[in-house]
Amino acid sequence: MAFPEAFTRRTFGHGVHAPEHKDLTRERPIRRFAFAPRLTVPLSQHIGKPAVPCVRPGQEVGRGEPIALADGFLSVPIHAPVTGVVEAIRLMPSARGPKTGAIVIKTYAADDQQVLYGAPRTIENLAPAELIQAIQDIGLAGQGGAAFPTHAKLAAAREHHVETLIVNGCECEPYQTTDHRLMLEWVDDLIAGIHFALAASGARRAIIGVEDNKPDAIDVLRRRLAADASIAVTAVRTKYPQGSAELLIKVLLKREVPAGGRSYDVGAVVQNIATLVMLGRLLPPGQGLIERVVTITGEGVKQPGNYLVPFGTPLGFVLEQVGFVGDMSRVILGGPMMGTAVSSLDVPVTKATTAIVVLPVQPATASAPRMYPCIRCGRCVAACPMHLNPSQLGLLAAKREYRAMQERFHLDACFECGSCTYVCPAHIPLVQYLRIAKALNREQAA
Ligand code: SF4
Ligand code: SF4
């Protein structure tokens, strides 16, 4: 007798099972968010060189119009998320802390906010280089949070003759349900986007990996793709951080990306669900990426949901619209495992914003969890999906032996998933230590 599929589903070694908290939003269909009176659109919403403004203060801009141009191949243009007038081009706070250049647009409240710009194309007629250029022109950057320019990733995949496009539908971070809703609601765009990505990268097949806590999405995709031999759907076991590119490749292809290597080295290119949905949606009309679906959630939000939010919308405006509960105000951009707490509510939603999670603030009388010395329990070692020794790395970080961390304990293999911090009974902020060590090593090497 064959085992039921659920028992044979693949997964990786180690990792953690964190409470999901996805029930707050998983049943909430995607809804359009209101336009803020003023949008602050950063010039750097992607990895690579920031875009260069091509508008000036006082100029009127139409929704979808290019307002900043790509500066080289590893860069993407920025388009106006709203019809209005450019008020200023100035430095503004960013999610990572340092101020960055941004274009401030005052919204025309009475405008119907239709998208006014586009360069429609028949995709099938484009040569690979034209297709890559068309993808760069729409300003697409990875929607999974890393914001790597999509055209550059697909061009590198073609150069390395990859055979498989891995579509990352795991969405393993607690609270997040954006990709889940997209797989249910915008499935036509997703399938179109997968075919465009196959054509651009030269890969001959795609595998969509979906965690088995989304059975409805697996079902919808399998039904829709029953007659499409080039795209397979594989359910994988629910475990954090299954959505990391390296682990997903390992699970789906049984191939290991070498330390310091890229997915191309093992014949694969990985794209997130939301990226491919936007590719399928925007490429045929040649429209710029001006908004994205964001999960806005947490026990501190009155109306949690999945919202289509224009880039540049300040977090303060977002929270005003969805409502705070009491004085809960610990705001995290991204999920609670890999996201970052924000220090200013002026920070805007960008191409990299997967989620906004508002967690309860500890009452002033409650003390923050106290940190104890390492008791060598080994839980962090058992949790690390990269088979590192986070405890040892943490001890070296405390002694500022950053080089030894890199040279002898493979610090660079850490992708900052936070599993070690999550399980540590001594409340040692291991991932923060490792993040700092990596940044300092990078700075020294530059
Ligand atoms: S050491 Fe890095 S990769 Fe390993 S669990 Fe900690 S954060 Fe994740
Ligand atoms: S989980 Fe924490 S206490 Fe246990 S070995 Fe790792 S660092 Fe030490």
Coordinates of C-alpha atoms in Angstrom, one line a residue, residues 1-444:
M1 CA 0.0 0.0 0.0
A2 CA 1.4 3.4 -0.9
F3 CA 2.0 6.0 1.8
P4 CA -0.4 9.0 1.7
E5 CA 1.4 11.9 0.1
A6 CA 1.5 14.0 3.3
F7 CA 3.8 11.4 4.9
T8 CA 6.3 11.5 2.1
R9 CA 6.5 15.2 1.6
R10 CA 10.0 16.5 1.4
T11 CA 11.7 18.9 3.7
F12 CA 15.2 19.9 4.8
G13 CA 17.2 19.0 8.0
H14 CA 16.9 21.2 11.1
G15 CA 14.7 24.4 11.1
V16 CA 11.9 25.4 13.5
H17 CA 8.2 25.3 13.8
A18 CA 7.2 28.8 14.9
P19 CA 3.5 29.6 15.6
E20 CA 2.0 30.7 12.3
H21 CA -0.5 33.5 13.1
K22 CA -1.6 33.3 9.5
D23 CA -5.3 32.9 10.4
L24 CA -5.5 36.6 11.0
T25 CA -5.3 37.3 7.2
R26 CA -5.3 34.1 5.2
E27 CA -9.0 34.3 4.4
R28 CA -8.9 38.0 3.6
P29 CA -9.1 38.7 -0.1
I30 CA -6.7 41.4 -1.6
R31 CA -8.2 44.9 -1.3
R32 CA -6.9 48.2 -2.8
F33 CA -5.5 50.6 -0.2
A34 CA -6.4 54.3 -0.1
F35 CA -4.0 56.8 -1.6
A36 CA -2.1 58.9 1.0
P37 CA -2.1 62.7 0.5
R38 CA 1.6 62.6 0.0
L39 CA 3.8 59.7 -1.2
T40 CA 7.6 59.5 -0.5
V41 CA 9.0 57.3 -3.3
P42 CA 12.6 56.2 -2.6
L43 CA 15.1 56.1 -5.5
S44 CA 16.7 52.9 -4.1
Q45 CA 14.0 50.2 -3.7
H46 CA 16.2 47.5 -5.1
I47 CA 19.6 46.0 -4.8
G48 CA 22.1 47.8 -7.1
K49 CA 22.5 51.4 -8.1
P50 CA 19.7 53.8 -7.1
A51 CA 17.6 55.1 -10.0
V52 CA 18.3 58.7 -11.2
P53 CA 15.4 61.2 -11.1
C54 CA 14.1 62.5 -14.4
V55 CA 11.5 64.9 -13.0
R56 CA 11.9 68.1 -11.1
P57 CA 10.0 69.8 -8.2
G58 CA 6.8 71.5 -9.4
Q59 CA 6.3 69.0 -12.3
E60 CA 3.0 67.2 -12.7
V61 CA 3.3 63.4 -13.0
G62 CA 0.7 60.8 -14.2
R63 CA 0.2 57.5 -12.4
G64 CA 2.6 55.0 -14.0
E65 CA 4.9 57.7 -15.6
P66 CA 8.7 57.0 -15.2
I67 CA 10.1 59.4 -12.6
A68 CA 13.6 58.0 -12.2
L69 CA 15.7 56.0 -14.7
A70 CA 17.8 52.9 -14.2
D71 CA 21.4 53.7 -13.6
G72 CA 23.1 50.8 -15.5
F73 CA 22.2 47.1 -15.8
L74 CA 22.0 46.3 -12.0
S75 CA 19.3 49.0 -11.5
V76 CA 15.6 49.5 -12.3
P77 CA 13.5 52.6 -13.1
I78 CA 10.9 54.0 -10.7
H79 CA 7.4 55.0 -11.9
A80 CA 5.0 57.4 -10.3
P81 CA 2.6 55.5 -8.0
V82 CA 0.1 58.3 -8.1
T83 CA -1.1 61.2 -10.3
G84 CA 0.0 64.5 -8.6
V85 CA 2.8 67.0 -8.5
V86 CA 6.4 66.5 -7.5
E87 CA 6.9 68.5 -4.3
A88 CA 10.5 67.8 -3.6
I89 CA 13.4 65.5 -4.2
R90 CA 15.2 65.1 -0.9
L91 CA 16.7 62.7 1.7
M92 CA 14.1 60.8 3.7
P93 CA 14.3 58.0 6.4
S94 CA 14.6 54.5 5.0
A95 CA 13.7 51.2 6.5
R96 CA 17.3 50.3 7.2
G97 CA 18.0 53.6 9.1
P98 CA 20.2 55.8 6.9
K99 CA 18.4 58.5 4.9
T100 CA 18.1 57.9 1.2
G101 CA 17.0 60.0 -1.8
A102 CA 13.3 60.1 -2.5
I103 CA 10.8 61.8 -4.7
V104 CA 7.9 63.3 -2.8
I105 CA 4.6 63.5 -4.7
K106 CA 1.5 65.4 -3.6
T107 CA -1.5 63.3 -4.6
Y108 CA -4.3 64.8 -6.7
A109 CA -7.1 63.7 -4.5
A110 CA -9.8 64.3 -7.1
D111 CA -8.0 62.3 -9.8
D112 CA -9.5 58.8 -10.6
Q113 CA -5.9 57.4 -10.3
Q114 CA -6.1 55.3 -13.4
V115 CA -2.7 54.1 -14.7
L116 CA -1.9 56.5 -17.5
Y117 CA 1.4 55.1 -18.9
G118 CA 2.4 51.9 -20.6
A119 CA 4.2 50.5 -23.7
P120 CA 2.1 47.4 -24.7
R121 CA 4.1 44.6 -26.4
T122 CA 3.5 41.3 -28.0
I123 CA 5.8 39.3 -25.7
E124 CA 6.0 36.3 -28.1
N125 CA 7.7 38.4 -30.8
L126 CA 10.5 39.6 -28.5
A127 CA 14.1 38.2 -28.8
P128 CA 15.6 37.2 -25.4
A129 CA 17.6 40.4 -25.1
E130 CA 14.5 42.5 -25.9
L131 CA 12.5 40.5 -23.3
I132 CA 15.1 41.2 -20.6
Q133 CA 15.1 44.9 -21.5
A134 CA 11.3 44.9 -21.4
I135 CA 11.4 43.4 -17.9
Q136 CA 13.9 46.0 -16.7
D137 CA 11.7 48.8 -18.2
I138 CA 8.8 47.8 -15.9
G139 CA 11.0 48.3 -12.9
L140 CA 10.5 44.8 -11.4
A141 CA 12.6 43.8 -8.4
G142 CA 12.2 40.6 -6.4
Q143 CA 9.0 40.8 -4.3
G144 CA 10.1 38.2 -1.8
G145 CA 11.9 40.9 0.2
A146 CA 15.4 40.9 -1.3
A147 CA 14.4 43.2 -4.2
F148 CA 17.1 42.0 -6.6
P149 CA 16.4 43.3 -10.1
T150 CA 14.4 40.5 -11.8
H151 CA 15.8 41.1 -15.3
A152 CA 19.3 40.8 -14.1
K153 CA 18.6 37.5 -12.3
L154 CA 16.9 36.0 -15.4
A155 CA 19.7 37.2 -17.7
A156 CA 22.3 35.6 -15.5
A157 CA 20.2 32.4 -15.5
R158 CA 20.3 32.4 -19.3
E159 CA 24.0 33.0 -19.4
H160 CA 24.5 30.0 -17.1
H161 CA 22.1 27.8 -19.1
V162 CA 19.9 26.9 -16.2
E163 CA 17.3 24.2 -16.8
T164 CA 14.8 24.8 -14.0
L165 CA 12.9 27.8 -12.7
I166 CA 12.0 27.2 -9.1
V167 CA 8.9 29.2 -8.1
N168 CA 8.9 29.9 -4.4
G169 CA 5.4 29.6 -3.0
C170 CA 6.5 28.6 0.5
E171 CA 5.9 31.8 2.4
C172 CA 7.3 30.3 5.5
E173 CA 7.5 33.5 7.7
P174 CA 4.8 33.6 10.4
Y175 CA 1.9 36.1 9.8
Q176 CA 2.6 36.5 6.0
T177 CA -0.2 35.5 3.6
T178 CA 0.4 37.7 0.6
D179 CA 1.7 34.9 -1.7
H180 CA -1.1 32.6 -0.5
R181 CA -3.7 35.1 -1.6
L182 CA -1.9 35.7 -4.9
M183 CA -1.9 32.0 -5.7
L184 CA -5.6 31.9 -5.1
E185 CA -6.7 35.1 -6.6
W186 CA -4.3 36.1 -9.4
V187 CA -3.4 32.7 -10.7
D188 CA -3.7 33.7 -14.4
D189 CA -1.1 36.4 -13.9
L190 CA 1.1 33.9 -12.1
I191 CA 1.0 31.4 -14.9
A192 CA 1.7 34.1 -17.5
G193 CA 4.6 35.4 -15.4
I194 CA 6.1 31.9 -15.1
H195 CA 6.0 31.5 -18.9
F196 CA 7.6 34.9 -19.4
A197 CA 10.3 34.0 -16.9
L198 CA 10.9 30.6 -18.6
A199 CA 11.3 32.5 -22.0
A200 CA 13.7 35.1 -20.5
S201 CA 15.9 32.7 -18.6
G202 CA 15.9 29.9 -21.1
A203 CA 14.9 27.3 -18.4
R204 CA 12.8 24.5 -19.9
R205 CA 10.6 23.7 -16.9
A206 CA 9.3 25.3 -13.7
I207 CA 8.5 23.7 -10.4
I208 CA 6.3 25.6 -7.9
G209 CA 7.1 24.6 -4.3
V210 CA 4.2 25.3 -1.9
E211 CA 4.2 24.6 1.8
D212 CA 1.4 22.1 2.8
N213 CA -0.3 24.6 5.1
K214 CA -1.8 26.1 1.8
P215 CA -3.8 23.1 0.5
D216 CA -6.3 25.3 -1.3
A217 CA -3.5 27.0 -3.3
I218 CA -2.0 23.7 -4.1
D219 CA -5.3 22.4 -5.3
V220 CA -6.1 25.5 -7.5
L221 CA -2.6 25.4 -9.1
R222 CA -2.7 21.7 -9.8
R223 CA -6.2 22.0 -11.4
R224 CA -5.1 25.0 -13.5
L225 CA -1.9 23.4 -14.6
A226 CA -3.1 19.9 -15.3
A227 CA -2.6 20.3 -19.0
D228 CA 0.7 22.2 -18.8
A229 CA 3.6 19.8 -18.9
S230 CA 6.2 22.6 -18.4
I231 CA 5.0 23.6 -14.9
A232 CA 4.8 21.2 -11.9
V233 CA 3.4 21.8 -8.5
T234 CA 5.1 20.2 -5.5
A235 CA 3.8 20.3 -1.9
V236 CA 6.6 20.5 0.7
R237 CA 6.4 20.2 4.4
T238 CA 5.6 23.3 6.4
K239 CA 8.8 24.3 8.3
Y240 CA 10.7 27.6 8.8
P241 CA 12.8 28.6 6.8
Q242 CA 11.6 26.5 3.9
G243 CA 11.3 29.6 1.7
S244 CA 15.1 30.2 1.5
A245 CA 16.3 29.7 -2.0
E246 CA 19.1 27.2 -1.0
L247 CA 16.8 25.0 1.0
L248 CA 14.0 25.0 -1.6
I249 CA 16.5 23.9 -4.3
K250 CA 17.8 21.2 -2.0
V251 CA 14.3 19.9 -1.3
L252 CA 13.0 20.1 -4.8
L253 CA 16.0 19.2 -6.9
K254 CA 18.1 17.4 -4.3
R255 CA 21.0 19.6 -5.2
E256 CA 23.2 21.6 -2.8
V257 CA 24.2 25.1 -3.7
P258 CA 28.0 25.2 -2.9
A259 CA 29.1 27.6 -0.1
G260 CA 29.5 31.0 -1.6
G261 CA 27.9 29.8 -4.8
R262 CA 24.7 30.8 -6.6
S263 CA 21.6 28.8 -7.6
Y264 CA 22.9 28.9 -11.2
D265 CA 25.8 26.6 -10.2
V266 CA 23.2 23.8 -9.7
G267 CA 21.2 24.7 -12.8
A268 CA 18.3 26.6 -11.2
V269 CA 16.9 30.1 -10.8
V270 CA 14.5 31.0 -8.0
Q271 CA 11.7 33.5 -8.3
N272 CA 9.1 34.4 -5.7
I273 CA 5.3 34.1 -6.4
A274 CA 4.6 37.8 -6.1
T275 CA 7.4 38.7 -8.5
L276 CA 6.0 36.4 -11.2
V277 CA 2.5 37.6 -10.6
M278 CA 3.6 41.1 -11.2
L279 CA 5.7 40.0 -14.3
G280 CA 2.6 38.4 -15.8
R281 CA 0.4 41.4 -15.0
L282 CA 2.6 44.2 -16.1
L283 CA 4.7 43.0 -19.0
P284 CA 2.0 42.8 -21.7
P285 CA 0.7 46.3 -21.1
G286 CA 4.3 47.5 -20.4
Q287 CA 3.3 49.2 -17.2
G288 CA 5.7 50.1 -14.4
L289 CA 5.7 48.5 -10.9
I290 CA 3.9 51.1 -8.8
E291 CA 2.3 49.0 -6.0
R292 CA 2.4 45.6 -4.4
V293 CA 0.3 43.3 -2.2
V294 CA 1.3 43.7 1.5
T295 CA 0.1 41.6 4.5
I296 CA -0.8 44.2 7.1
T297 CA -1.4 42.3 10.3
G298 CA -0.5 41.5 13.9
E299 CA -2.4 41.7 17.2
G300 CA -1.9 45.5 17.1
V301 CA -4.0 46.0 14.0
K302 CA -7.8 46.4 13.9
Q303 CA -8.4 45.5 10.3
P304 CA -5.7 43.0 9.3
G305 CA -5.7 42.0 5.6
N306 CA -3.9 41.8 2.3
Y307 CA -3.8 45.2 0.7
L308 CA -2.6 46.5 -2.7
V309 CA -0.5 49.4 -1.5
P310 CA 1.1 52.2 -3.7
F311 CA 4.9 52.5 -3.2
G312 CA 5.8 55.6 -1.1
T313 CA 2.8 55.2 1.3
P314 CA 4.2 56.2 4.7
L315 CA 3.7 53.6 7.4
G316 CA 2.1 56.2 9.6
F317 CA -0.7 56.5 7.1
V318 CA -1.0 52.8 6.7
L319 CA -1.5 52.3 10.4
E320 CA -4.0 55.1 10.6
Q321 CA -6.1 53.4 8.0
V322 CA -6.1 49.9 9.5
G323 CA -6.4 51.1 13.0
F324 CA -4.2 50.5 16.1
V325 CA -5.5 48.6 19.0
G326 CA -4.6 50.3 22.3
D327 CA -1.0 51.4 22.5
M328 CA 0.4 48.4 20.6
S329 CA 3.0 49.8 18.3
R330 CA 6.0 47.6 17.7
V331 CA 6.1 47.8 13.9
I332 CA 8.1 45.3 11.9
L333 CA 8.7 45.5 8.2
G334 CA 8.7 41.9 6.9
G335 CA 8.0 38.9 9.0
P336 CA 8.9 38.6 12.7
M337 CA 11.8 36.1 12.0
M338 CA 13.7 38.1 9.3
G339 CA 12.1 41.5 9.3
T340 CA 13.4 44.7 10.9
A341 CA 11.7 46.9 13.5
V342 CA 11.2 50.4 12.2
S343 CA 12.3 53.5 14.0
S344 CA 10.2 56.0 12.1
L345 CA 6.6 55.9 10.8
D346 CA 7.7 58.2 8.0
V347 CA 9.4 55.1 6.3
P348 CA 7.4 54.2 3.2
V349 CA 6.2 51.0 1.7
T350 CA 8.6 49.9 -1.1
K351 CA 9.1 47.1 -3.6
A352 CA 10.7 45.1 -0.8
T353 CA 7.9 45.4 1.7
T354 CA 6.3 41.9 2.0
A355 CA 4.4 42.6 5.3
I356 CA 3.8 45.1 8.0
V357 CA 3.4 43.3 11.4
V358 CA 2.3 45.3 14.4
L359 CA 3.1 43.4 17.6
P360 CA 2.0 44.2 21.2
V361 CA 4.4 46.6 23.0
Q362 CA 5.5 45.2 26.4
P363 CA 3.9 47.3 29.1
A364 CA 6.4 49.7 30.7
T365 CA 6.2 47.6 33.9
A366 CA 7.1 44.4 32.2
S367 CA 10.9 43.8 31.9
A368 CA 12.3 42.8 28.5
P369 CA 13.4 39.1 28.4
R370 CA 16.7 39.0 30.3
M371 CA 19.7 37.6 28.5
Y372 CA 21.6 34.8 30.3
P373 CA 25.0 33.3 29.5
C374 CA 25.0 30.4 27.0
I375 CA 24.3 27.1 28.8
R376 CA 25.5 25.0 25.9
C377 CA 22.2 23.3 25.4
G378 CA 22.8 23.0 21.6
R379 CA 19.3 24.0 20.6
C380 CA 20.6 26.7 18.2
V381 CA 22.9 24.0 16.6
A382 CA 19.9 21.7 16.2
A383 CA 17.8 24.5 14.7
C384 CA 20.3 25.9 12.1
P385 CA 19.3 24.8 8.6
M386 CA 22.8 25.6 7.4
H387 CA 24.4 23.3 10.0
L388 CA 26.4 26.1 11.5
N389 CA 27.3 26.4 15.2
P390 CA 25.5 29.6 16.2
S391 CA 26.5 29.3 19.9
Q392 CA 30.2 29.3 18.9
L393 CA 29.7 32.1 16.5
G394 CA 27.9 34.1 19.2
L395 CA 30.8 33.6 21.6
L396 CA 33.3 34.7 19.0
A397 CA 31.1 37.8 18.2
A398 CA 31.2 38.8 21.8
K399 CA 35.0 38.7 21.6
R400 CA 34.9 40.6 18.3
E401 CA 36.7 37.9 16.5
Y402 CA 34.8 38.5 13.3
R403 CA 37.5 37.2 11.0
A404 CA 37.7 33.8 12.8
M405 CA 33.9 33.6 12.5
Q406 CA 34.2 33.9 8.8
E407 CA 37.3 31.9 8.2
R408 CA 36.8 29.0 10.6
F409 CA 33.1 28.9 11.3
H410 CA 31.5 29.7 7.9
L411 CA 29.8 32.9 9.0
D412 CA 29.0 33.7 5.3
A413 CA 26.8 30.7 5.0
C414 CA 24.4 32.2 7.5
F415 CA 21.4 33.8 5.7
E416 CA 20.1 35.4 8.9
C417 CA 16.9 33.3 9.2
G418 CA 16.8 33.9 13.0
S419 CA 16.0 30.3 13.9
C420 CA 18.9 30.2 16.3
T421 CA 17.7 33.3 18.2
Y422 CA 14.1 31.9 18.2
V423 CA 15.1 28.7 20.1
C424 CA 17.7 30.1 22.4
P425 CA 16.5 29.7 26.0
A426 CA 19.1 32.2 27.2
H427 CA 17.6 34.9 25.0
I428 CA 20.9 35.6 23.3
P429 CA 20.3 37.7 20.1
L430 CA 22.5 35.5 18.0
V431 CA 21.2 36.6 14.6
Q432 CA 21.8 40.2 15.5
Y433 CA 25.4 39.4 16.5
L434 CA 25.9 37.5 13.2
R435 CA 24.4 40.3 11.1
I436 CA 26.7 42.9 12.7
A437 CA 29.7 40.6 12.2
K438 CA 28.9 40.1 8.5
A439 CA 28.4 43.8 8.0
L440 CA 31.7 44.6 9.6
N441 CA 33.6 42.0 7.6
R442 CA 32.0 43.4 4.4
E443 CA 33.0 46.9 5.3
Q444 CA 36.6 45.8 6.0

